[in-house]
Tab-separated table of N, CA and C in Angstrom:
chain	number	residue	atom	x	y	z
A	1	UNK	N	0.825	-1.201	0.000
A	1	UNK	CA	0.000	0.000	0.000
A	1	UNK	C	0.865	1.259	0.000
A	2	UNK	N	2.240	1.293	0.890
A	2	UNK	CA	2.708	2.580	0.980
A	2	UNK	C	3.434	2.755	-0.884
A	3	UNK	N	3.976	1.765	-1.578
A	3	UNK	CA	3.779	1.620	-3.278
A	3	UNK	C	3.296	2.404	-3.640
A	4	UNK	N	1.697	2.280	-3.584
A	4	UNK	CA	1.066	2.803	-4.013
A	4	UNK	C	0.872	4.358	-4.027
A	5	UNK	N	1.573	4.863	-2.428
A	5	UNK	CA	0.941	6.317	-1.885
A	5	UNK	C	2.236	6.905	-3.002
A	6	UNK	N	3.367	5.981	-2.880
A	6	UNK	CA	4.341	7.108	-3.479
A	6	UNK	C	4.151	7.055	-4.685
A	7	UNK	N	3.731	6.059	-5.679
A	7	UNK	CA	3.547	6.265	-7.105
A	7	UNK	C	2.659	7.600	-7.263
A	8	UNK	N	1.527	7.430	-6.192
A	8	UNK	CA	0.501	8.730	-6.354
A	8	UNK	C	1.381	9.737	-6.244
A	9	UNK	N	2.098	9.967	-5.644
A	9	UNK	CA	2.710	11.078	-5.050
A	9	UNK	C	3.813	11.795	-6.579
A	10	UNK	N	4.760	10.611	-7.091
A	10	UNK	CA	5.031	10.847	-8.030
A	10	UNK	C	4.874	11.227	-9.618
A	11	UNK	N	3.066	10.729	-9.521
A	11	UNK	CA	2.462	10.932	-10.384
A	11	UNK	C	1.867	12.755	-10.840
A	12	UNK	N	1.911	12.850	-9.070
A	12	UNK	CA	1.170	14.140	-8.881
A	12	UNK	C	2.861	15.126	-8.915
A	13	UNK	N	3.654	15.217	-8.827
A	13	UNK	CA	5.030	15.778	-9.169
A	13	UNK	C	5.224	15.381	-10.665
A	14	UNK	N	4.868	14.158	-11.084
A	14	UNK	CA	5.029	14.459	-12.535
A	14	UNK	C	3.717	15.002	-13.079
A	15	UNK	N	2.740	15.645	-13.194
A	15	UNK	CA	1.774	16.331	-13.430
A	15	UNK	C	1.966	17.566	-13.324
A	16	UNK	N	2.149	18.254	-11.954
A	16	UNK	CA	2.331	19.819	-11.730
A	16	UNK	C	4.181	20.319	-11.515
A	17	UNK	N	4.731	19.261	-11.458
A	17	UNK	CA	6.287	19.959	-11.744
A	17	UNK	C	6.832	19.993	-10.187
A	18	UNK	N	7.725	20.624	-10.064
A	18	UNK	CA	8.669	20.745	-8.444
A	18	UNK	C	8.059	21.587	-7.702
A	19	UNK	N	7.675	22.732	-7.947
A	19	UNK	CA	7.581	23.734	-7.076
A	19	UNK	C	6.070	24.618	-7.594
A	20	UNK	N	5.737	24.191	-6.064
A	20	UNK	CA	4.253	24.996	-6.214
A	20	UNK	C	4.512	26.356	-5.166
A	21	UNK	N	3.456	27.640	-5.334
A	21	UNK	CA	3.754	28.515	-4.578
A	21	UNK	C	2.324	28.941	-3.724
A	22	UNK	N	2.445	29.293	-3.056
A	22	UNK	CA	0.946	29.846	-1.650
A	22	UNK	C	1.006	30.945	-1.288
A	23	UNK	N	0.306	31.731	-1.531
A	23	UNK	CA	-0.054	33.041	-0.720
A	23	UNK	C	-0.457	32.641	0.670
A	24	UNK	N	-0.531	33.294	1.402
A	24	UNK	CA	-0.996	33.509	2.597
A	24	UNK	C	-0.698	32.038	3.483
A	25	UNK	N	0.974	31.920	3.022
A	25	UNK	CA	1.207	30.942	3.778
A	25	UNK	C	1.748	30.558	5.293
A	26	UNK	N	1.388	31.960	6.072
A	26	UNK	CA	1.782	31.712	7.403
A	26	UNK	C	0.536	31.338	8.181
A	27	UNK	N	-0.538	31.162	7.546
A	27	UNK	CA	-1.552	30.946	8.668
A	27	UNK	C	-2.614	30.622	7.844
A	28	UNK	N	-3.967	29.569	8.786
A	28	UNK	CA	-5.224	29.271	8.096
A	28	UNK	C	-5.180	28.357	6.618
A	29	UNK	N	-5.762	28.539	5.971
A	29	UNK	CA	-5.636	27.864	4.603
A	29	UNK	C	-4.525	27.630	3.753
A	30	UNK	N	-3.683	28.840	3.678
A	30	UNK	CA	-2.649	28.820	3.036
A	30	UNK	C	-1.397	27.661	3.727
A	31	UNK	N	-1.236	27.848	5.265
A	31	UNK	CA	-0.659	27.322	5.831
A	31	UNK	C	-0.640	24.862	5.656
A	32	UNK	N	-2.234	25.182	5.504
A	32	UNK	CA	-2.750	23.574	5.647
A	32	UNK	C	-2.396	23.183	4.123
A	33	UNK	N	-2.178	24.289	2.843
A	33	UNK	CA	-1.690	23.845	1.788
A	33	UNK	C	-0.236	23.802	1.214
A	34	UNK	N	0.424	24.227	2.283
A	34	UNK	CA	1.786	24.237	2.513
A	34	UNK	C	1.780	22.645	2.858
A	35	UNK	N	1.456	22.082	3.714
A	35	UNK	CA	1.704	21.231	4.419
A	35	UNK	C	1.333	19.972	3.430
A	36	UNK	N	-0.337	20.216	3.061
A	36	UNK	CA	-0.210	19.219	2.192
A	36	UNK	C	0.682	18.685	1.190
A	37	UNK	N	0.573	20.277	0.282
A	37	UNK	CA	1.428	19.893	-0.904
A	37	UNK	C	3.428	19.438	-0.466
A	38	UNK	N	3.590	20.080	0.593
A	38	UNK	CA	4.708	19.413	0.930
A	38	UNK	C	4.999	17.895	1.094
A	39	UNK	N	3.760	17.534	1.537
A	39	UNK	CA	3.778	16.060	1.945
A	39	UNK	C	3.938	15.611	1.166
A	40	UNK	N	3.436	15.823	-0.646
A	40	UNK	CA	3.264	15.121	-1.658
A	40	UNK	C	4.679	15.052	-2.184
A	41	UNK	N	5.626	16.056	-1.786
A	41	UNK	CA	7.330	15.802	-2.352
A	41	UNK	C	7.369	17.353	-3.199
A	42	UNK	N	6.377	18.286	-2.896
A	42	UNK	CA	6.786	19.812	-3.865
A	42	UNK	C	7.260	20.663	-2.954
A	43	UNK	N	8.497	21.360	-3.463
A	43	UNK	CA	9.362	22.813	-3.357
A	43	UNK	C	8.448	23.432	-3.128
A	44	UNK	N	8.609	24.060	-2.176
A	44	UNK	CA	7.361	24.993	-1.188
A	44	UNK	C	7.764	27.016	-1.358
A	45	UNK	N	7.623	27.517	-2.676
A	45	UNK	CA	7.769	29.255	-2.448
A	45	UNK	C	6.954	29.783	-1.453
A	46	UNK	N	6.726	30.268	-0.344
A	46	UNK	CA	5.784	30.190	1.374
A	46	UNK	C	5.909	32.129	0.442
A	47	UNK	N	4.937	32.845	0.845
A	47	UNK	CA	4.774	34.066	0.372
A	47	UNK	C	3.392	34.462	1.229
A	48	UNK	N	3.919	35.611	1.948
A	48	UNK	CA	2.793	36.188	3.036
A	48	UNK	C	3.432	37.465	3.350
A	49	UNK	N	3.266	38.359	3.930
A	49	UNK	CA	3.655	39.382	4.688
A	49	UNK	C	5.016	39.580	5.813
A	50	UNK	N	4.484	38.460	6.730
A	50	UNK	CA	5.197	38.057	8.008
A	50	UNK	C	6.414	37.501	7.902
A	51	UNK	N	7.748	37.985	7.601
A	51	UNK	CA	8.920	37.467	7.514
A	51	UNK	C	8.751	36.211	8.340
A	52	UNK	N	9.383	37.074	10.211
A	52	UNK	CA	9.717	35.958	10.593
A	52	UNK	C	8.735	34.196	10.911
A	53	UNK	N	7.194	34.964	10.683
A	53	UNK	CA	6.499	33.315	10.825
A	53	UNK	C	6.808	32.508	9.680
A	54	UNK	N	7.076	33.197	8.726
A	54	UNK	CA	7.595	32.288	6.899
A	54	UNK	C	8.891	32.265	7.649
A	55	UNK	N	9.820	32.274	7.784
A	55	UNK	CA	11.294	31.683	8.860
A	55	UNK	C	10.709	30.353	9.125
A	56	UNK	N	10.386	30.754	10.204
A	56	UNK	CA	10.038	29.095	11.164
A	56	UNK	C	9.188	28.579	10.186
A	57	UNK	N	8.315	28.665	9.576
A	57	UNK	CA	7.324	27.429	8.978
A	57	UNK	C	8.533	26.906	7.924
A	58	UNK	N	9.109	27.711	7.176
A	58	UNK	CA	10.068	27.013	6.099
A	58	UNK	C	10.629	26.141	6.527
A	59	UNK	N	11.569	26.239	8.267
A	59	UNK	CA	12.349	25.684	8.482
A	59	UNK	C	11.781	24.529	8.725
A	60	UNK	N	10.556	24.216	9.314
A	60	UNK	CA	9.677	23.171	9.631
A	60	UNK	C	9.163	22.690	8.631
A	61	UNK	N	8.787	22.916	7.490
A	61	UNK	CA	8.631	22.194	6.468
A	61	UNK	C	9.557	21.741	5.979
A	62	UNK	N	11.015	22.172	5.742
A	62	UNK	CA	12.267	21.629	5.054
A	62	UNK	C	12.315	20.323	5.973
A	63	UNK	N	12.511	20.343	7.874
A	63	UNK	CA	12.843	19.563	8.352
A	63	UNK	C	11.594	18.480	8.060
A	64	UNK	N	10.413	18.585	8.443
A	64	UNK	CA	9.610	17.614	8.084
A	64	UNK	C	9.196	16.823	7.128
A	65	UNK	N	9.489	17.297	5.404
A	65	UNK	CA	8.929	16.729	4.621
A	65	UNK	C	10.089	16.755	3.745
A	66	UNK	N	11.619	17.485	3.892
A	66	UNK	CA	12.655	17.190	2.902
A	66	UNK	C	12.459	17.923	1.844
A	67	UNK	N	11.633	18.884	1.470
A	67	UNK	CA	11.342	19.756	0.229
A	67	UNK	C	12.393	20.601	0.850
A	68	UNK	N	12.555	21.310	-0.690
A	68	UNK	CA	12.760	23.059	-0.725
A	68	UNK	C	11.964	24.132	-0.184
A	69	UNK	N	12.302	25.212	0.378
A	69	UNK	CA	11.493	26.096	0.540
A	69	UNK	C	12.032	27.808	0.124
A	70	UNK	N	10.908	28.642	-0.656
A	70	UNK	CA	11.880	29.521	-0.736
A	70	UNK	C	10.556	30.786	0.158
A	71	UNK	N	11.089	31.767	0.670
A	71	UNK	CA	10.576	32.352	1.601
A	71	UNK	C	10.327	34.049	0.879
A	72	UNK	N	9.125	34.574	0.580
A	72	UNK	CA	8.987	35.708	0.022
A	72	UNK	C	8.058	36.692	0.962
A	73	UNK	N	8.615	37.772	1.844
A	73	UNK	CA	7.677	38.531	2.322
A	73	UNK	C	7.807	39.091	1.251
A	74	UNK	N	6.357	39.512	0.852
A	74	UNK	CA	5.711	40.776	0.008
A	74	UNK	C	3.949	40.717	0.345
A	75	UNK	N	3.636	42.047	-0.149
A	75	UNK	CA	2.049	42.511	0.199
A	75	UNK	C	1.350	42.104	-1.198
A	76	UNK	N	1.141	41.769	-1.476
A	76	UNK	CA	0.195	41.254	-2.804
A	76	UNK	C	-0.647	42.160	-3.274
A	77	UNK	N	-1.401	43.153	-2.835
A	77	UNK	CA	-2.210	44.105	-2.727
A	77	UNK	C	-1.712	45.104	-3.117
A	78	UNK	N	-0.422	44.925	-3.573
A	78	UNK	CA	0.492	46.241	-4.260
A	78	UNK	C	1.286	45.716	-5.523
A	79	UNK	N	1.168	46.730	-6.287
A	79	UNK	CA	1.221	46.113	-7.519
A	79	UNK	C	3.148	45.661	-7.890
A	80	UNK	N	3.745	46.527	-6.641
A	80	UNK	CA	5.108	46.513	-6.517
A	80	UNK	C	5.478	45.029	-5.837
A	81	UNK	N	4.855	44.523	-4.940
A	81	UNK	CA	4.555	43.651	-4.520
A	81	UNK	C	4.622	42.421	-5.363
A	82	UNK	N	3.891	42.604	-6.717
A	82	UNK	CA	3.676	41.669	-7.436
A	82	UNK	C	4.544	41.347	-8.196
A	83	UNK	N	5.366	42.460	-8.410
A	83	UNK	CA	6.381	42.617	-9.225
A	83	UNK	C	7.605	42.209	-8.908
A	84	UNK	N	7.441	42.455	-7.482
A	84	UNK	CA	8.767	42.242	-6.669
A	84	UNK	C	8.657	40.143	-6.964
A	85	UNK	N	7.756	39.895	-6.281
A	85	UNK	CA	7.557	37.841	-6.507
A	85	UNK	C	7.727	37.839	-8.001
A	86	UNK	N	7.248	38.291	-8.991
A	86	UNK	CA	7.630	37.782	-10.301
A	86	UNK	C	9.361	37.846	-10.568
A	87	UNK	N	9.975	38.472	-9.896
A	87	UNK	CA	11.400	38.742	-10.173
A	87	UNK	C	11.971	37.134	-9.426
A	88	UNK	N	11.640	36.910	-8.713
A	88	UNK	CA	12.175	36.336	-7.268
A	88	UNK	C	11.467	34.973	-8.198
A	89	UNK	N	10.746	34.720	-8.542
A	89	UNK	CA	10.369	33.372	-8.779
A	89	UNK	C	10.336	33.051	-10.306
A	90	UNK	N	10.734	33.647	-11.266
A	90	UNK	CA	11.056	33.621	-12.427
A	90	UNK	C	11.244	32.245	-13.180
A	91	UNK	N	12.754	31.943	-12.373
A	91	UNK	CA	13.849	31.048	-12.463
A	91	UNK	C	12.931	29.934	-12.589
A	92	UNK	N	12.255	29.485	-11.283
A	92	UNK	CA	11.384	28.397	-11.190
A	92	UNK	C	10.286	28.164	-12.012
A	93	UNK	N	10.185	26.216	-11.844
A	93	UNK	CA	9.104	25.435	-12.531
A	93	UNK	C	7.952	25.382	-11.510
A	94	UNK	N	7.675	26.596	-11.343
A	94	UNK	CA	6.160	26.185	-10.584
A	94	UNK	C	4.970	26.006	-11.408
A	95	UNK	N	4.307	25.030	-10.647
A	95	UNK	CA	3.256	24.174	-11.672
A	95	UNK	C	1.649	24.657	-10.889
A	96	UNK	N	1.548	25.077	-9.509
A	96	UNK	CA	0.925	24.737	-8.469
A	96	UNK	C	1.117	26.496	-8.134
């Protein structure tokens, strides 16, 4: 059975790629989709406001699930904001 979880798992990394990204990933929803999608084996871009709570959750997701994490305070609600994450995440295959 556990076969099985990781084929799923690999199936779903070969579908959406390495690295998925989350808004509002220090808390509530954003946070529980951090976690999931970490579980599944994806590079975690964590993007919220709150430096230091994106600190500790990265570090806790790297230690717990072995992904990447890359850590973006910015305000989303500003168009500089938006601009600023498109620079910063360019490089990457985010699928998610």
């Amino acid at each position: 059975m556990k076969d099985q979880s990781m084929s799923k798992d690999n199936l779903f990394l070969s579908k959406y790629g390495p690295w998925a990204l989350v808004t509002g990933a220090s808390n509530g929803i954003g946070l529980e989709m951090v976690k999931i999608l970490a579980a599944k084996g994806m590079n975690i871009v964590l993007v919220a406001r709150r430096m230091e709570e994106l600190n500790v959750i990265g570090e806790n997701i790297h230690k717990q699930y072995g992904v990447e994490t890359l850590i973006i305070s910015t305000d989303l609600s500003d168009t500089k904001g938006i601009i600023a994450l498109n620079r910063e995440i360019e490089d990457l295959d985010i699928g998610l």
